[in-house]
Coordinates of C-alpha atoms in Angstrom, one line a residue:
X366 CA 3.2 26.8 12.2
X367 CA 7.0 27.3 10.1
X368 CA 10.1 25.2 11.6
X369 CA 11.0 28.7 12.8
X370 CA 7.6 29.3 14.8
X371 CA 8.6 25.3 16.0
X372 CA 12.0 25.7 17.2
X373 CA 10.8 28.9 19.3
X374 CA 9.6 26.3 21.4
X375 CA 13.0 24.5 21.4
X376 CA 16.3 25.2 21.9
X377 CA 17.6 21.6 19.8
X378 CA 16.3 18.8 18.5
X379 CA 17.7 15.2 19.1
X380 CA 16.3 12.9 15.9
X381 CA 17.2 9.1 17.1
X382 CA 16.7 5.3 16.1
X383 CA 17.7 2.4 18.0
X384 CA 18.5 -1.3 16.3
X385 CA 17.8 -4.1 19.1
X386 CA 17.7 -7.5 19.8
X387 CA 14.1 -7.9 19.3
X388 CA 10.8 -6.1 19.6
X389 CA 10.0 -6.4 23.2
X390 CA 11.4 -3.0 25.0
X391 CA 11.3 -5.2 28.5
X392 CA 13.4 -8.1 27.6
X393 CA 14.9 -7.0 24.7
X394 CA 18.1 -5.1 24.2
X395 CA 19.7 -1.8 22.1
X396 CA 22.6 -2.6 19.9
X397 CA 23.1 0.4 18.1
X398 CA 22.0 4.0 19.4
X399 CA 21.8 7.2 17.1
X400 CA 21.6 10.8 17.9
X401 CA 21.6 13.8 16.3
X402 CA 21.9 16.6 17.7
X403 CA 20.4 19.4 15.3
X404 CA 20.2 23.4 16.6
X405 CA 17.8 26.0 14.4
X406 CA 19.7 27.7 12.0
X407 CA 18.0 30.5 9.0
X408 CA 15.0 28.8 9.4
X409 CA 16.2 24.9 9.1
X410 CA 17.6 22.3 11.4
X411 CA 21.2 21.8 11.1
X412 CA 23.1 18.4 12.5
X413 CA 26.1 20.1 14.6
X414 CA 26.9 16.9 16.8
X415 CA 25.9 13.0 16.7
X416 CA 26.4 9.9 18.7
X417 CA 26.6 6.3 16.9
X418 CA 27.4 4.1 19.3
X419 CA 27.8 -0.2 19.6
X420 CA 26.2 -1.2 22.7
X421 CA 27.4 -4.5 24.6
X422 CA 25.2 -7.2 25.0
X423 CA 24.4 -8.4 28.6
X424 CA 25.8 -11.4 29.9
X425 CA 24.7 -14.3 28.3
X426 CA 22.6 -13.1 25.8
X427 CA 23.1 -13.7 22.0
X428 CA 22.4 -11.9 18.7
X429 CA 19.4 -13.4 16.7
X430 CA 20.8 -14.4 13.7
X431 CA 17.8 -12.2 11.8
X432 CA 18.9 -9.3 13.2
X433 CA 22.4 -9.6 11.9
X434 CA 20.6 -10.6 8.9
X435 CA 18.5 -7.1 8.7
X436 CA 21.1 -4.6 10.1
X437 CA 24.3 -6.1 9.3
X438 CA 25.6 -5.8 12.7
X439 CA 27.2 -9.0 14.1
X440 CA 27.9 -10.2 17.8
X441 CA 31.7 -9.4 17.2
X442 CA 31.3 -6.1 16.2
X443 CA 29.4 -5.8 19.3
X444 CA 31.9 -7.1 21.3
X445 CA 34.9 -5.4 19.6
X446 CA 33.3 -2.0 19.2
X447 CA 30.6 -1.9 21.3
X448 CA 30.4 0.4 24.9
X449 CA 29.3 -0.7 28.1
X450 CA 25.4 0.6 28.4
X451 CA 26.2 2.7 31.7
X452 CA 28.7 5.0 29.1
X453 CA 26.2 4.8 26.3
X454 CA 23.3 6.2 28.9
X455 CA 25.8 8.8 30.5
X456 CA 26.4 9.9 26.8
X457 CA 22.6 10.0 25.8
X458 CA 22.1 11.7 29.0
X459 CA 24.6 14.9 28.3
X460 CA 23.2 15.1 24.6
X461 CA 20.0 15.7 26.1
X462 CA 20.9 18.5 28.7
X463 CA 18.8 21.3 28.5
X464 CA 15.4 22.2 29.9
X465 CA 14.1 22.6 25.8
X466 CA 14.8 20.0 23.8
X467 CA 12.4 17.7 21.7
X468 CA 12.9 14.4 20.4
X469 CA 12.2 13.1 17.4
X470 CA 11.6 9.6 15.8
X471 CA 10.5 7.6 13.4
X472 CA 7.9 5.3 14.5
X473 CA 8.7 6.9 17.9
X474 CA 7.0 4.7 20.1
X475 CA 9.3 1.5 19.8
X476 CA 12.1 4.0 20.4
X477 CA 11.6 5.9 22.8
X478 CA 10.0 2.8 25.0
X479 CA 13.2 1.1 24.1
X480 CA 14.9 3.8 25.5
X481 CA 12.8 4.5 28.5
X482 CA 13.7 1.0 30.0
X483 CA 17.6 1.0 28.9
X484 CA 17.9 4.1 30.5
X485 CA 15.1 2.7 33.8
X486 CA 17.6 -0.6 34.2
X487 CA 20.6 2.2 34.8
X488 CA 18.3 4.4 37.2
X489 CA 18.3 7.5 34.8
X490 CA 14.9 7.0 33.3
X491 CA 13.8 10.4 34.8
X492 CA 16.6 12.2 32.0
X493 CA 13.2 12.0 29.9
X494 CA 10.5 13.2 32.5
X495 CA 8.9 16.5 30.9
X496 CA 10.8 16.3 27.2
X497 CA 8.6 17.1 24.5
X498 CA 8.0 14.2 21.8
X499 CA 7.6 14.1 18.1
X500 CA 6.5 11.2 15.9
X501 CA 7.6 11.7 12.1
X502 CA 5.5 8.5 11.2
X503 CA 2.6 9.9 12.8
X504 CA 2.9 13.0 10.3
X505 CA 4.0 10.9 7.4
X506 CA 0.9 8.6 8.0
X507 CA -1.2 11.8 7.2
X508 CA 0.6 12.7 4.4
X509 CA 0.7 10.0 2.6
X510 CA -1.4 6.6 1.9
X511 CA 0.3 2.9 3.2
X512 CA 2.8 1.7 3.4
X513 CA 4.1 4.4 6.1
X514 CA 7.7 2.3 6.5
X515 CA 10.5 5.0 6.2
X516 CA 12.1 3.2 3.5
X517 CA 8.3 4.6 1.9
X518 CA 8.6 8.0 3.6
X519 CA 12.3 7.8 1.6
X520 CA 11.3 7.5 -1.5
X521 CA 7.9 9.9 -1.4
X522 CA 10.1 12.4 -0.4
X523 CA 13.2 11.8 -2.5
X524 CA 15.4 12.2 0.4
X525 CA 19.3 11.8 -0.3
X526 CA 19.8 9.4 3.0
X527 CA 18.2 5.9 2.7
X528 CA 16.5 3.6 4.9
X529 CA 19.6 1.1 5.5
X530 CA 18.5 -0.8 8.9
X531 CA 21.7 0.9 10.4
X532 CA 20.7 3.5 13.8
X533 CA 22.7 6.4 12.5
X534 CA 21.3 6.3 8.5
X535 CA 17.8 5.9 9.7
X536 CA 18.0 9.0 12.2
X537 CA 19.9 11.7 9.5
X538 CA 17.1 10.1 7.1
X539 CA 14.8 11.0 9.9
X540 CA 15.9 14.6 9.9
X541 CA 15.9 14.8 6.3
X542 CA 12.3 13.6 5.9
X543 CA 11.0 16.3 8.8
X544 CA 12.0 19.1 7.0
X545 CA 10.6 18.0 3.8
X546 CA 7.4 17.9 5.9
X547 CA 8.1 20.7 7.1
X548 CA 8.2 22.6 3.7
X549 CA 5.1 20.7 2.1
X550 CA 2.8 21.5 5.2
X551 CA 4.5 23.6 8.0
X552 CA 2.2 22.2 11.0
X553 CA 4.9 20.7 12.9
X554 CA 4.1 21.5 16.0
X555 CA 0.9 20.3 16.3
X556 CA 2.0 17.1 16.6
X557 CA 3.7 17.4 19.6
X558 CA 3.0 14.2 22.1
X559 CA 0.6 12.8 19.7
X560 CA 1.5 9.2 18.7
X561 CA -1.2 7.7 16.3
X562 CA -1.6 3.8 16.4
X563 CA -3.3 1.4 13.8
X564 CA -6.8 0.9 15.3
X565 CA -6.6 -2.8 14.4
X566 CA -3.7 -3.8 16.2
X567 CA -3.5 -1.0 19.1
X568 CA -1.0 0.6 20.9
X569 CA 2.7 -1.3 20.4
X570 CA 3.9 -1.7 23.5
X571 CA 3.5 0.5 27.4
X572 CA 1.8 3.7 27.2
X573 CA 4.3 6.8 27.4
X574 CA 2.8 8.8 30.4
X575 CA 3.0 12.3 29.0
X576 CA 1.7 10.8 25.5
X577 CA -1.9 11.4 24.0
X578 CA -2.7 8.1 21.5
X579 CA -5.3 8.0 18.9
X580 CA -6.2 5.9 16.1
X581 CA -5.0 6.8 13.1
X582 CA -6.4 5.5 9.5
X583 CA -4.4 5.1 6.8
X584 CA -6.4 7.3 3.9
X585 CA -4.6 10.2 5.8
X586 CA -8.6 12.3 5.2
X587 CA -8.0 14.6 8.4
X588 CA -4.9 15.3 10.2
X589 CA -5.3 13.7 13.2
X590 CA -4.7 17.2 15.6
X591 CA -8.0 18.0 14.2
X592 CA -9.1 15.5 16.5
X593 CA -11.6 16.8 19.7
X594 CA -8.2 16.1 22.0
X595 CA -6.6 17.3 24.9
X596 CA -2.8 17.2 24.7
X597 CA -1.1 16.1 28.4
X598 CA 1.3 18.8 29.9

């Protein structure tokens, strides 16, 4: 399938990271949120809005050193720039109005489950019930042998944006690196909730209800929709 026969299926695209506290999407927290908010236009996927957005810690919690260390971000940024996470959700929220919108990630899983339980501690969780999911590491793993970081998918591709560790460069690289996808093999769609996992460690973190998971080897022999699977509605 094209990016055109794709985004017949879809009215916009949101491409997002998150940069947390941490790696546990229960107890850990989202600093920084990204969105872009990209609309079909001759055939490609244009950016026409984004959201970058500081998020306040809760009380009492800190900012790891390491994470300062990786993304730059520090506690007084957080606490000078940085919105409350009620106005954060509410602004997710109205980005993502619209009964035909897909969301896309890198390494979508520690995202979006990030993102299911900042949105779950605010009561709004069900703004994701029914939206379609896309995983660009999933495709990039079958493109391409390890490593599958971005900072890899970067440099395979030649994309102008770079992997920095900062939400917002992350998601336009995001966006740039699905369209190069997109142009080398135009199965997109396929992938639609279908997250693949490494078969040695298993799935990162809780299951995403509307998600079909399957191993995924690294040599990249057989895309993995060619699979005997049954995609969940």
């Amino acid at each position: 399938m094209s990016l055109n026969t794709l985004m017949e299926r879809f009215d916009s695209v949101l491409v997002l990271d998150t940069e947390t506290t941490g790696i546990n999407c229960k107890t850990d927290e989202i600093i920084e949120l990204a969105v872009l908010l990209a609309k079909p236009e001759n055939g490609q996927l244009i950016a026409e809005d984004e959201m970058d957005v500081f998020i306040r810690l809760s009380p009492g919690r800190t900012l790891p050193p390491a994470i300062t260390r990786l993304t730059g971000i520090t506690a007084e940024q957080l606490e000078d720039e940085g919105i409350e996470k009620s106005e954060a959700a509410r602004r997710f929220c109205q980005m993502l109005l619209g009964e035909r919108t897909l969301i896309v990630a890198y390494n979508a899983q520690f995202d979006l489950c990030f993102l299911y339980y900042f949105l779950h501690r605010l009561g709004q969780a069900d703004a994701l019930r029914g939206v379609k999911m896309l995983d660009a590491m999933t495709v990039y793993k079958d493109r391409r042998p390890y490593p599958h970081k971005l900072a890899n998918a970067v440099d395979a591709y030649r994309l102008k944006t770079q992997n920095t560790h900062r939400a917002i460069d992350d998601a336009k690289a995001t966006l740039e690196l699905l369209a190069a996808m997109d142009a080398e093999r135009p199965d997109l769609a396929e992938y639609l909730n279908l997250f693949g996992y490494n078969p040695k460690y298993g799935i990162s973190g809780p299951k995403i209800a509307s998600i079909q998971y399957l191993p995924q080897s690294y040599d990249g022999a057989q895309p993995l929709y060619m699979q005997n699977i049954t995609i969940p509605l």
